Short mmCIF file of C-alpha atoms in Angstrom, two decimals:
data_model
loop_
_atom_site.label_atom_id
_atom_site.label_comp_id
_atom_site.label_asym_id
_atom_site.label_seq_id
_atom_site.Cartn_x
_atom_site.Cartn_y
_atom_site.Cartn_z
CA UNK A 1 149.25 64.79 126.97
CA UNK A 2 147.83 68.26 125.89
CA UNK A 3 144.73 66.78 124.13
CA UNK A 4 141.84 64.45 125.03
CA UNK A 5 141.41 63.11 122.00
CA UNK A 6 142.37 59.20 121.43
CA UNK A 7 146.03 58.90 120.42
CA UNK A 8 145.30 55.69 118.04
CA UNK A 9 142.59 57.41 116.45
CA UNK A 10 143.86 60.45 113.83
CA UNK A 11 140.23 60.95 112.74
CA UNK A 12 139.02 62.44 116.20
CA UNK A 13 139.99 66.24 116.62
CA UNK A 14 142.14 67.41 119.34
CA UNK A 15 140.97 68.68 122.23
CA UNK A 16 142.82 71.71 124.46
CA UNK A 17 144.13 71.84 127.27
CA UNK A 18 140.89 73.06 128.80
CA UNK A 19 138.41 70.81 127.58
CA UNK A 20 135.62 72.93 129.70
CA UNK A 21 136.21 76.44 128.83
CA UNK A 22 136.03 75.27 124.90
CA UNK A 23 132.76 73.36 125.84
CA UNK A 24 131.52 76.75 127.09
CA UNK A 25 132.89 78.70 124.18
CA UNK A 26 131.28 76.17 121.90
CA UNK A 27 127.87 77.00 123.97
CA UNK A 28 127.72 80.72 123.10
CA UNK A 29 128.19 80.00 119.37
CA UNK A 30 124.99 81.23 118.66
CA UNK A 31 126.66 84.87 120.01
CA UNK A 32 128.44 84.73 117.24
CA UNK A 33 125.98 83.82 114.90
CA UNK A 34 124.04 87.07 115.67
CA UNK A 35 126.53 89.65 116.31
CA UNK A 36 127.58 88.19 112.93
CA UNK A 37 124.07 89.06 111.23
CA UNK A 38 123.77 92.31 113.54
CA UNK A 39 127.20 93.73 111.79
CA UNK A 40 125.76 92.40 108.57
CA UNK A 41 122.52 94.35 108.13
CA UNK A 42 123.95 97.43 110.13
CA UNK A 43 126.36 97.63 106.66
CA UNK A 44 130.01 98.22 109.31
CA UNK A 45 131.83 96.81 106.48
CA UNK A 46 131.08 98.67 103.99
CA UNK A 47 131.44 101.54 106.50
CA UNK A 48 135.01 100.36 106.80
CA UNK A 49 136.18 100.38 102.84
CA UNK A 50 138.07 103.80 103.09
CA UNK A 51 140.23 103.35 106.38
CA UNK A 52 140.00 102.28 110.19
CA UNK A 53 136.70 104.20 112.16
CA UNK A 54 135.48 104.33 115.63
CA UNK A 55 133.01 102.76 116.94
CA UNK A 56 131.27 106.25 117.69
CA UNK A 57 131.90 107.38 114.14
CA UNK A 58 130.33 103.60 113.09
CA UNK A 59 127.42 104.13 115.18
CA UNK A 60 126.29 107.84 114.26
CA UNK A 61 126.83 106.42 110.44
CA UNK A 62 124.10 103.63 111.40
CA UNK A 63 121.71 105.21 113.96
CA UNK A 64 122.76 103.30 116.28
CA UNK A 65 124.43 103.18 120.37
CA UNK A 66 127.71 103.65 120.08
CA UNK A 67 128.85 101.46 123.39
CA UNK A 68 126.96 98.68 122.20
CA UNK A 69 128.32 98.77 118.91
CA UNK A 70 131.77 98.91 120.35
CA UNK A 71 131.39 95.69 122.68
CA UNK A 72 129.68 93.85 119.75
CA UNK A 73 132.96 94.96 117.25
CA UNK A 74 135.23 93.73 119.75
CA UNK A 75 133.58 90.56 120.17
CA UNK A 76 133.66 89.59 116.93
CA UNK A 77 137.32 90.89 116.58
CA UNK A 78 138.03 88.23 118.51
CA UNK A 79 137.28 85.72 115.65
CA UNK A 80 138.61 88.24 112.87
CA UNK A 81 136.02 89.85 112.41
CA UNK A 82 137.03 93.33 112.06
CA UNK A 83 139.95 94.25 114.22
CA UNK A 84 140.64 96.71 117.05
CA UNK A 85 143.50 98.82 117.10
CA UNK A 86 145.39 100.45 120.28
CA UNK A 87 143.32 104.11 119.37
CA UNK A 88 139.96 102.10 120.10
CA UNK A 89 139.47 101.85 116.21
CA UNK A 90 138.08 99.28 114.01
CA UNK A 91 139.51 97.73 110.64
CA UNK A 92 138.42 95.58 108.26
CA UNK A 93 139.87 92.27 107.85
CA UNK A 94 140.17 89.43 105.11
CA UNK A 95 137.40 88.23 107.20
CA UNK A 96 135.37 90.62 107.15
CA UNK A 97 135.65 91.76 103.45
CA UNK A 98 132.85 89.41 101.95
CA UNK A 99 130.51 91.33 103.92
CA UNK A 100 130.76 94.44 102.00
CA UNK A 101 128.29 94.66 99.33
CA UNK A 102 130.29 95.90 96.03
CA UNK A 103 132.32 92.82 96.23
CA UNK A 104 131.95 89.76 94.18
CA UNK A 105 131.30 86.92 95.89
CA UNK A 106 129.48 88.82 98.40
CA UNK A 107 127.95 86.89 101.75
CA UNK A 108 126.36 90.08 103.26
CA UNK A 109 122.72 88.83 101.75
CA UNK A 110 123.47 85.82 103.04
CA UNK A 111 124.65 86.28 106.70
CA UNK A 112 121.75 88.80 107.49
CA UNK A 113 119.08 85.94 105.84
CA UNK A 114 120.31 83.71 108.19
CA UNK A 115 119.58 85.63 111.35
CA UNK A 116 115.91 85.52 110.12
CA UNK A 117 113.80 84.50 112.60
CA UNK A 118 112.93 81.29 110.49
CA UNK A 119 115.98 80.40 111.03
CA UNK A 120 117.05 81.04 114.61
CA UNK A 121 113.52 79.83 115.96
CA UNK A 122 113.47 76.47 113.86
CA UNK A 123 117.08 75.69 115.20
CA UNK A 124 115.71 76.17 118.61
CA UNK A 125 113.39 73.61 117.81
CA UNK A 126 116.24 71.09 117.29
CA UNK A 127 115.30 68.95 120.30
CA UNK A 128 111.60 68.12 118.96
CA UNK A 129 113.32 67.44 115.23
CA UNK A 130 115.27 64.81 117.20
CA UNK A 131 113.30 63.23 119.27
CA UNK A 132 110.62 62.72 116.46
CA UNK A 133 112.51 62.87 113.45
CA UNK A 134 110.44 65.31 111.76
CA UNK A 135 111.36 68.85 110.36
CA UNK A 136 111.90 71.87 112.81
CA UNK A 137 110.63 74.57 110.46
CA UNK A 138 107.81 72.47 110.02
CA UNK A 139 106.41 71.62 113.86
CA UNK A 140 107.07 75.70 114.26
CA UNK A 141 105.18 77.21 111.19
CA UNK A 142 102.72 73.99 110.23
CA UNK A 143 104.08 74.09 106.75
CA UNK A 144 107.11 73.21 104.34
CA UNK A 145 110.05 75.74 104.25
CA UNK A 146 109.18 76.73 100.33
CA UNK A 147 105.47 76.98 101.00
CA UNK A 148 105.71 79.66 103.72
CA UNK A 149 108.45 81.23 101.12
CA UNK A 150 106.12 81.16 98.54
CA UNK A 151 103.19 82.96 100.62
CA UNK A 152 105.27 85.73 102.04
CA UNK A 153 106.92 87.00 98.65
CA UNK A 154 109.30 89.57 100.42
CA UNK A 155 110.72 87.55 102.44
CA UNK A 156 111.00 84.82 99.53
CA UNK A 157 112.78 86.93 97.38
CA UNK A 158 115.40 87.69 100.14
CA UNK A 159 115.65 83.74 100.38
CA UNK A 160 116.55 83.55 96.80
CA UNK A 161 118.38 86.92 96.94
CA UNK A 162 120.75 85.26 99.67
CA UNK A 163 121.21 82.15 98.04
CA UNK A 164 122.23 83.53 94.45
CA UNK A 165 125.07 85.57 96.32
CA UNK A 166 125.77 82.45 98.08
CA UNK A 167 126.32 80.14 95.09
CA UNK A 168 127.73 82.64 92.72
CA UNK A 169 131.42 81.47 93.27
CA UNK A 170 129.87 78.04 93.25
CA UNK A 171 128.31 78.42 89.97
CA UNK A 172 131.67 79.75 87.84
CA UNK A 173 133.65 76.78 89.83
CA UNK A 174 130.79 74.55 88.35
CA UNK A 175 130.89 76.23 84.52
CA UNK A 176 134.87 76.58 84.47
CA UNK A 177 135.15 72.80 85.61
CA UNK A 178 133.03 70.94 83.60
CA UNK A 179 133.37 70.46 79.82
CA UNK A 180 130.03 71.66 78.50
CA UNK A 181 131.21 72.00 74.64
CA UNK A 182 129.27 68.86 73.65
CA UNK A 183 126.05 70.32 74.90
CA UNK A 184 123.78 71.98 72.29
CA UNK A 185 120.98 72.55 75.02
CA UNK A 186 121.31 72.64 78.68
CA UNK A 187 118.58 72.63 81.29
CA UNK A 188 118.79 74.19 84.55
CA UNK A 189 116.55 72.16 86.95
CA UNK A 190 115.57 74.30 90.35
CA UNK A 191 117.86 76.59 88.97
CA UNK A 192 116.86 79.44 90.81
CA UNK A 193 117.43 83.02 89.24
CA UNK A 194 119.65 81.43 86.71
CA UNK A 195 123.29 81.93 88.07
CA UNK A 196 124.64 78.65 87.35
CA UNK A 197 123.10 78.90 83.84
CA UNK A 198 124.20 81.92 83.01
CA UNK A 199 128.19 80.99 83.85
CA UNK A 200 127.08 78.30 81.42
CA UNK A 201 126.50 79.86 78.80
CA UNK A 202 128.64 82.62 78.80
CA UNK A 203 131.48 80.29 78.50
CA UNK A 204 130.02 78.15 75.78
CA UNK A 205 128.67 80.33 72.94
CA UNK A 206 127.34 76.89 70.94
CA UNK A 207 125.16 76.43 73.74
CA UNK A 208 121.05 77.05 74.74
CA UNK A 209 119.62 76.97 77.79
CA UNK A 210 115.95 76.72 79.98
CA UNK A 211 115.92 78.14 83.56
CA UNK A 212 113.33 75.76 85.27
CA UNK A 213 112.06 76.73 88.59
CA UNK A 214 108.74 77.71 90.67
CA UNK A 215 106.82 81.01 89.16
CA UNK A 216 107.96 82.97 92.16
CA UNK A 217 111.69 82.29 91.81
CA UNK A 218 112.27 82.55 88.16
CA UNK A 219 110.62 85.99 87.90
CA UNK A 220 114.13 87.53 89.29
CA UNK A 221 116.39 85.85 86.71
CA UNK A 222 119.35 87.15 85.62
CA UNK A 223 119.98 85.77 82.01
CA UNK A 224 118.67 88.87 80.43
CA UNK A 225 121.50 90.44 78.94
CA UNK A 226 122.61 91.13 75.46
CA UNK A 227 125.48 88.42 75.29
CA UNK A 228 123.20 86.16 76.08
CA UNK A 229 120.61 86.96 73.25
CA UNK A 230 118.07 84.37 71.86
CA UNK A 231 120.37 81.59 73.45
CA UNK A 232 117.94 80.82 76.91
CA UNK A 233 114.35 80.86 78.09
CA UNK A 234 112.82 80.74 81.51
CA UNK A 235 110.03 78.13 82.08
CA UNK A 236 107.93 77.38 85.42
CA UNK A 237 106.90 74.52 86.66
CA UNK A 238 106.27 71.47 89.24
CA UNK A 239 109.88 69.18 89.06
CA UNK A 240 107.91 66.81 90.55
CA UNK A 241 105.67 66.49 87.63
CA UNK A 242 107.74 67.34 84.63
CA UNK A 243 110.46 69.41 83.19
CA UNK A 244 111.58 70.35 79.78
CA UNK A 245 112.14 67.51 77.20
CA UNK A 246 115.13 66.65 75.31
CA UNK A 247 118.09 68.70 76.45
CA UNK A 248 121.72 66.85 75.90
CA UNK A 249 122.47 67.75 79.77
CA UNK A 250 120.25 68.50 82.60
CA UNK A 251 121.57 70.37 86.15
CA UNK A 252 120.38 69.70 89.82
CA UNK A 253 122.47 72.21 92.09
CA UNK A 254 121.94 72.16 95.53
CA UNK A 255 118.54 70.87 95.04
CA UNK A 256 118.36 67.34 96.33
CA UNK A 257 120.10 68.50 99.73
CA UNK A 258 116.89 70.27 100.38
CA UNK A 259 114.45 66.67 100.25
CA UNK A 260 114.11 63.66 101.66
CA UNK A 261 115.36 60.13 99.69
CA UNK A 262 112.36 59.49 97.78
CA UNK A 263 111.55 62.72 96.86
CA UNK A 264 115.14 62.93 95.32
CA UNK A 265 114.31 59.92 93.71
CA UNK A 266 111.24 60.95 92.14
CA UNK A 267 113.10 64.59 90.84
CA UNK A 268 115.95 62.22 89.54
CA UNK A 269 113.10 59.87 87.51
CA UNK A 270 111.57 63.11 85.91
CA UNK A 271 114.58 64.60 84.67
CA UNK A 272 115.89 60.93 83.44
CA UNK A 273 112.00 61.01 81.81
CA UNK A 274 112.80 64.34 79.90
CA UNK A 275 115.94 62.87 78.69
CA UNK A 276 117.17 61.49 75.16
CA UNK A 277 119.07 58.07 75.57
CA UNK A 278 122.20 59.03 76.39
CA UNK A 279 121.87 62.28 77.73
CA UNK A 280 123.66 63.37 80.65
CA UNK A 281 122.76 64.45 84.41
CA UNK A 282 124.74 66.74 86.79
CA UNK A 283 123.94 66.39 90.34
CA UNK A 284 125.97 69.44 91.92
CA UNK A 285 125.92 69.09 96.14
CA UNK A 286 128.73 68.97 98.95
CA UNK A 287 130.05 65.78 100.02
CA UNK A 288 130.31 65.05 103.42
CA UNK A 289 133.43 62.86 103.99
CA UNK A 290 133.95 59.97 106.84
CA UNK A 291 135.49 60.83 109.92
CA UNK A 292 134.93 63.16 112.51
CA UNK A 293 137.08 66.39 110.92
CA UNK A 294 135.08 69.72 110.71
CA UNK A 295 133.04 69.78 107.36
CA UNK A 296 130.59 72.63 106.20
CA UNK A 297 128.50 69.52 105.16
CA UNK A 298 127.98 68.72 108.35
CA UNK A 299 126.90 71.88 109.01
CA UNK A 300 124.42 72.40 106.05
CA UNK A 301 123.50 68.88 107.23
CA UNK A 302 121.71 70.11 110.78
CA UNK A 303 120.54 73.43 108.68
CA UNK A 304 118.65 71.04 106.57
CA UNK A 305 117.29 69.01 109.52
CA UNK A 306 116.01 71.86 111.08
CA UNK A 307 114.72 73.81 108.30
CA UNK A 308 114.15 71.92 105.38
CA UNK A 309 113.39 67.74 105.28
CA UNK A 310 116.40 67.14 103.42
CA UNK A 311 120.06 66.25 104.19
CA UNK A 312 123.62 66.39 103.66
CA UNK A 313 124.48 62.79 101.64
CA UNK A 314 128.14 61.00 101.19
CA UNK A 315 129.28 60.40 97.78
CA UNK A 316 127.79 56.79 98.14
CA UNK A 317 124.74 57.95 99.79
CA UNK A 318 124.45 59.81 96.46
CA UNK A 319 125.34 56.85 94.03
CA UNK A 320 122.56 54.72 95.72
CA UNK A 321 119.75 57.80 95.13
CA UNK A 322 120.93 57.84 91.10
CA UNK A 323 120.84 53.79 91.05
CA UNK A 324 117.27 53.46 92.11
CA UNK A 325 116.59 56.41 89.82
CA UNK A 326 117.61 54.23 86.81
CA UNK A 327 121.01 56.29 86.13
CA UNK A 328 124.29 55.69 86.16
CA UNK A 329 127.14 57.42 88.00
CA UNK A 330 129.76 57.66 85.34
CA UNK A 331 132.29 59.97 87.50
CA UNK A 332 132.64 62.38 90.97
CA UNK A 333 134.66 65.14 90.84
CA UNK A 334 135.06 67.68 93.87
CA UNK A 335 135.27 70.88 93.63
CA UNK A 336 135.60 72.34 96.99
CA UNK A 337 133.80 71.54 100.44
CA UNK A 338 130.55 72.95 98.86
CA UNK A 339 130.31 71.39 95.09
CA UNK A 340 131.23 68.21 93.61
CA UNK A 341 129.67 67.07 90.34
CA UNK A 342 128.39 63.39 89.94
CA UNK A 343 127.83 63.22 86.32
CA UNK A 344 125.12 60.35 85.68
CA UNK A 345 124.25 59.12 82.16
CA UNK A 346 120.71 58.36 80.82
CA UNK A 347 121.10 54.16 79.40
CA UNK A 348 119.42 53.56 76.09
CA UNK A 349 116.02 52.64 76.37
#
């Protein structure tokens, strides 16, 4: 046999033929990670647009050393990340193209966020999440992910910055998928800057919509734009406490990924609160299936446990969140690895 894995059991991936060296290469992954975010903010893709370039020519273009540059290129051409030709040039590759930044869909904000230091030092801090089941980020910097955020507004608006480029696929899969023509008023709960909103509305003109979120975030919106005229308004606040009453459909996006199971509970009880009898409840998250195949929920899963106290949930993990809430799941539909909608309905009260 070629792989170690267990021939009665499909669910466990296969295993080469050299079991060690792909222990070792899974190792050194966090190589990868920051030559990743080192190519990222030195801007080589965007260097790369107009034909193949040397890694000389890349490096006088970015201030930087042009040997170094070279050996980190070809390291990450080994993944596809750029690719080296036989005249010691580099190209850019499908991989490589959502790291430009006049691209939609755009990761570049993203990648070079997550070689922030409050990220790479809180996942070295994995061990002492573990062992007490606590929060990395939070044994490291004595305080919640959102509150250090919130007191260093620079590098909060990069947060947010990253994650609207991040979830701006996400938020057009969400709008084009899901039949909002019902909905005279639609409120965007933790919504961020507004991107999932703003898809929204754009595609249903009958439509109003509040942007709900901290001070700090929603001060960066992006629904102010002439096609969107007199149709939304941005409102801060606690969801803890309260948000805005009496909307036909309220939205939680990649929000209760980032908290723990009663604090989900609690944000699910104060948007069922604000709610008419039988309005209607979008919780908008990755899924992460059974089984032991590669998922990016799995992944998202150990960024949450080392930054954030949340987690990644299975559908049913989800389902038992909305019960105690008081809702109920009326139907799941997945989107892709990142986004599947559980529409919940508010019962008459």
């Amino acid at each position: 046999m070629t792989s170690a894995a267990r021939p009665d059991d499909p669910t466990t991936p296969a295993v080469s033929e050299d079991p060690a060296g792909q222990l070792l290469e899974l190792s050194f992954g966090y190589l990868y990670s920051a030559a990743l975010h080192t190519a990222a903010r030195l801007g080589i893709a965007d260097q790369l647009v107009n034909g193949p370039r040397t890694a000389e020519q890349l490096a006088d273009a970015a201030q930087v050393h042009g040997p170094h540059l070279r050996r980190l290129l070809r390291f990450l051409a080994t993944k596809g990340v750029f690719r080296q030709d036989a005249a010691d040039r580099f190209h850019l590759t499908p991989l490589a193209q959502p790291l430009r930044t006049d691209v939609d869909g755009s990761l570049r904000d993203y990648v070079m966020m997550r070689g922030e230091d409050i990220f790479w030092l809180s996942a070295a801090r994995l061990p002492d999440a573990v062992r007490t089941g606590g929060t990395a980020f939070e044994q490291l910097y004595g305080v919640p992910f959102y509150d250090h955020l919130a007191a260093d507004p620079e590098l909060g608006a990069a947060f947010h910055s990253s994650m609207a480029a991040f979830s701006q696929t996400l938020s057009n899969d969400v709008a084009d998928a899901y039949d909002f023509s019902a909905a005279r008023s639609v409120v965007d709960v933790g919504g961020g800057r507004g991107g999932l909103l703003r898809a929204i509305l754009l595609r249903n003109p009958q439509t109003t919509g509040t942007l709900f979120d901290l001070e700090s975030v929603v001060a960066g919106h992006v629904l102010d734009s002439p096609e969107l005229a007199g149709r939304w308004r941005v409102e801060a606040g606690d969801f803890f406490t309260s948000v805005p009453a009496g909307a036909d459909v309220y939205l939680l996006k990649h929000v209760l990924a980032s908290w723990p199971d009663e604090d989900c509970v609690r944000i699910l009880r104060t948007c069922s609160r604000a709610a008419p009898a039988g309005g209607r409840l979008l919780v908008v998250n990755g899924l992460i299936p059974e089984g032991n195949e590669p998922h990016p929920g799995k992944t998202h899963d150990m960024l949450m446990m080392t930054v954030l106290n949340g987690k990644g949930r299975t559908r049913r993990e989800y389902e038992e969140l909305i019960a105690r809430a008081g809702l109920t799941v009326r139907q799941v539909r997945t989107l892709s690895a990142h986004a599947s909608i559980i529409e919940a309905v508010i019962d008459d009260r």
